[in-house]
């Protein structure tokens, strides 16, 4: 072999070696890594989730600067009716499984709902408990102005269950469309007592007092959440659901008094 041929062969081998070395040391492809989220979503959530979801939405936005979470709180039955009728929701979080079933039966759930929290009822009374309420049976007294949720609302359905468990008949002077409305009647002095969730009493602080009763265990409400089909920001909706159902969401919910699902 001539000197010229040897030189060309060595040069070729050197170039091939550099090419192979470069391929082996290249930065791995980002395929499969989480891309930056961007987009707005509207979350329809049960009224009892107002405090926790407000906190979670803010921390989710902070972790994902390209996103905006708009929150709409009301009774679960009203929310699912609005979604079925075409309201532009991206995520639905219900205070019970029955109203979630209405959504999925209408083929409006994008995937399987995930249970993320539980809650039970307690009796809310004004500070000092002027009516002297001690247990569930006291709510049947004719001198007690009781306020509860309407039966189609999860907290109302739970109230009916605990009453049946205790063998009593409750006769509220007012039936409200959300648990926050019940609490408002108590804090404003329009009611002597209201059946609300333990988390509502905890969130109200000194504005009310809570009276626990044994029959509450007969009506444990489970909270499911799911993205809504047709979302223009489906990736953000799914990420928010994952955030709520993950360890960060669980910590916020447990701190507010919600039980594990």
XYZ file of C-alpha atoms in Angstrom:
261
model
C 0.000 0.000 0.000
C 1.369 3.439 -0.875
C 1.849 6.189 1.709
C -1.005 8.194 0.178
C -3.446 5.284 0.501
C -2.421 4.688 4.137
C -2.950 8.342 4.975
C -6.419 8.378 3.373
C -7.393 5.191 5.227
C -6.285 6.560 8.571
C -8.115 9.821 7.955
C -11.317 7.969 7.073
C -11.057 5.815 10.177
C -10.477 8.912 12.305
C -13.569 10.659 10.904
C -15.724 7.543 11.448
C -14.409 7.288 15.002
C -15.315 10.899 15.714
C -18.797 10.378 14.279
C -19.432 7.303 16.397
C -18.021 8.985 19.492
C -20.261 11.994 18.875
C -23.317 9.776 18.566
C -22.499 8.004 21.806
C -22.097 11.230 23.787
C -25.097 13.114 22.410
C -27.623 14.508 24.850
C -30.552 12.074 25.217
C -33.685 12.986 23.316
C -36.283 14.786 25.418
C -38.962 12.456 24.054
C -41.046 11.197 26.963
C -40.179 14.082 29.288
C -42.942 16.401 30.500
C -43.473 19.297 28.132
C -44.380 22.718 29.506
C -48.126 23.023 29.984
C -50.089 25.902 28.558
C -53.755 26.769 28.449
C -56.797 27.672 30.527
C -59.189 25.249 32.204
C -62.449 25.669 34.067
C -62.947 23.365 37.030
C -66.471 22.637 38.245
C -66.119 21.553 41.880
C -68.424 20.795 44.795
C -68.983 23.747 47.128
C -67.303 21.920 50.005
C -64.037 21.962 48.029
C -63.850 25.746 47.780
C -61.029 26.307 50.241
C -58.855 23.389 49.208
C -59.312 23.783 45.461
C -58.612 27.512 45.636
C -55.302 26.663 47.286
C -54.544 23.816 44.885
C -55.371 25.886 41.803
C -52.988 28.626 42.926
C -50.130 26.207 43.566
C -50.813 24.388 40.279
C -50.613 27.682 38.358
C -47.399 28.592 40.175
C -45.863 25.263 39.167
C -47.108 25.668 35.582
C -46.805 29.375 34.648
C -48.491 28.912 31.271
C -51.757 27.757 32.816
C -54.849 29.385 34.301
C -57.400 27.554 36.445
C -60.869 29.076 36.690
C -62.975 27.651 39.517
C -66.751 27.298 39.630
C -68.214 26.077 42.941
C -71.789 24.949 43.582
C -73.768 21.904 44.622
C -72.639 18.817 42.710
C -76.121 18.160 41.307
C -76.336 21.668 39.871
C -72.835 21.465 38.405
C -73.341 18.167 36.617
C -76.648 19.396 35.217
C -74.875 22.436 33.796
C -72.156 20.296 32.219
C -74.660 17.906 30.655
C -76.505 20.917 29.239
C -73.310 22.157 27.588
C -71.489 24.333 30.112
C -67.787 24.657 29.166
C -66.197 22.658 31.959
C -62.807 20.975 31.651
C -62.765 19.134 34.998
C -65.554 17.962 37.303
C -65.045 17.178 40.999
C -68.131 15.852 42.748
C -68.947 15.461 46.441
C -70.475 12.062 45.749
C -70.326 9.177 43.316
C -73.992 9.442 42.259
C -73.573 12.790 40.519
C -70.320 11.624 38.980
C -72.241 8.643 37.586
C -74.618 11.081 35.899
C -71.637 12.606 34.085
C -70.117 9.299 33.028
C -73.500 7.884 31.991
C -73.750 10.861 29.629
C -70.327 9.878 28.192
C -68.820 13.164 29.355
C -65.974 11.801 31.459
C -62.583 11.666 29.744
C -61.329 8.459 31.343
C -62.225 6.832 34.631
C -63.034 9.100 37.595
C -60.538 8.937 40.459
C -61.677 8.999 44.095
C -59.535 11.479 46.007
C -61.206 12.307 49.352
C -63.991 11.472 51.779
C -66.120 13.592 54.099
C -68.784 13.180 56.786
C -71.460 15.391 58.249
C -71.436 17.261 61.521
C -73.825 19.695 63.178
C -72.866 23.343 62.885
C -74.235 25.743 65.515
C -73.580 29.421 66.269
C -70.873 30.210 68.826
C -72.022 29.331 72.311
C -74.618 26.871 70.955
C -77.622 28.947 72.156
C -80.165 26.232 71.273
C -78.333 23.666 73.421
C -77.881 21.095 70.655
C -76.075 17.954 71.846
C -76.899 15.257 69.276
C -78.854 14.476 66.118
C -82.145 13.901 67.947
C -82.083 17.476 69.223
C -82.548 18.626 65.635
C -86.109 17.268 65.724
C -87.168 19.619 68.501
C -89.912 22.032 67.367
C -88.030 25.027 68.763
C -84.897 24.298 66.702
C -84.537 26.009 63.324
C -82.659 23.421 61.305
C -81.209 24.078 57.860
C -79.954 21.298 55.595
C -79.083 20.694 51.958
C -81.794 19.715 49.486
C -82.058 15.916 49.020
C -80.584 15.984 45.499
C -77.404 17.630 46.806
C -74.796 15.219 48.258
C -74.926 16.776 51.730
C -78.717 16.513 51.629
C -78.644 12.866 50.620
C -76.185 12.239 53.444
C -78.518 14.006 55.886
C -81.353 11.684 54.898
C -79.105 8.657 55.412
C -77.961 9.686 58.890
C -81.533 10.508 59.914
C -82.684 7.053 58.830
C -79.754 5.521 60.691
C -80.788 7.339 63.865
C -84.468 6.573 63.362
C -85.483 10.239 63.365
C -87.326 12.510 60.962
C -85.739 15.861 60.204
C -87.874 18.840 59.184
C -85.572 21.639 58.023
C -87.033 25.139 57.858
C -84.930 25.610 54.719
C -83.281 23.303 52.193
C -80.292 24.796 50.407
C -78.621 24.046 47.086
C -75.109 23.804 48.541
C -73.420 23.110 51.840
C -71.913 26.587 51.911
C -75.421 28.062 51.815
C -76.354 25.948 54.847
C -73.299 27.213 56.700
C -74.185 30.777 55.732
C -77.616 30.428 57.344
C -75.978 29.351 60.601
C -73.300 32.039 60.649
C -75.860 34.745 59.856
C -78.104 33.693 62.758
C -80.951 32.544 60.507
C -80.660 28.982 61.815
C -80.013 27.346 65.165
C -78.246 24.426 63.529
C -77.179 23.142 60.133
C -75.974 19.818 58.800
C -72.681 20.443 57.018
C -69.408 18.624 56.466
C -66.722 18.488 59.131
C -64.427 20.334 56.714
C -66.860 23.258 56.526
C -66.836 23.687 60.291
C -63.046 23.496 60.319
C -62.798 26.148 57.593
C -65.282 28.458 59.356
C -63.065 28.793 62.403
C -64.637 30.698 65.286
C -67.747 31.563 63.249
C -69.425 28.271 64.216
C -69.055 25.325 66.550
C -69.226 21.706 65.454
C -71.082 18.906 67.207
C -70.141 15.412 66.128
C -72.668 12.568 66.204
C -72.183 8.824 65.867
C -74.653 8.362 63.002
C -72.433 10.447 60.702
C -70.396 7.311 60.031
C -73.378 5.834 58.195
C -73.031 8.363 55.370
C -69.425 8.768 54.243
C -69.296 10.784 51.032
C -66.608 9.863 48.517
C -65.294 12.583 46.197
C -64.340 11.616 42.607
C -62.731 13.815 39.933
C -62.387 13.450 36.150
C -61.507 15.545 33.089
C -64.519 16.414 30.948
C -64.550 15.252 27.339
C -63.992 17.814 24.599
C -61.667 20.074 26.592
C -59.598 22.450 24.470
C -56.826 22.062 27.056
C -57.084 18.340 27.726
C -53.439 18.064 28.766
C -53.872 20.770 31.393
C -57.119 19.217 32.612
C -55.458 15.840 33.028
C -52.446 17.408 34.756
C -54.725 19.192 37.224
C -56.552 15.954 38.033
C -53.188 14.246 38.580
C -52.141 17.129 40.818
C -55.280 16.895 42.980
C -55.019 13.117 43.288
C -51.270 13.145 43.926
C -49.349 13.540 47.174
C -49.478 17.343 47.103
C -53.233 17.409 46.730
C -53.644 14.772 49.424
C -51.623 16.845 51.893
C -53.813 19.915 51.349
C -57.018 17.879 51.618
C -55.933 16.047 54.774
C -54.939 19.341 56.401
C -58.464 20.636 55.716
C -60.043 17.638 57.421
C -60.923 15.454 54.428
C -60.407 11.731 54.834
C -58.511 9.504 52.439
C -60.521 7.903 49.634
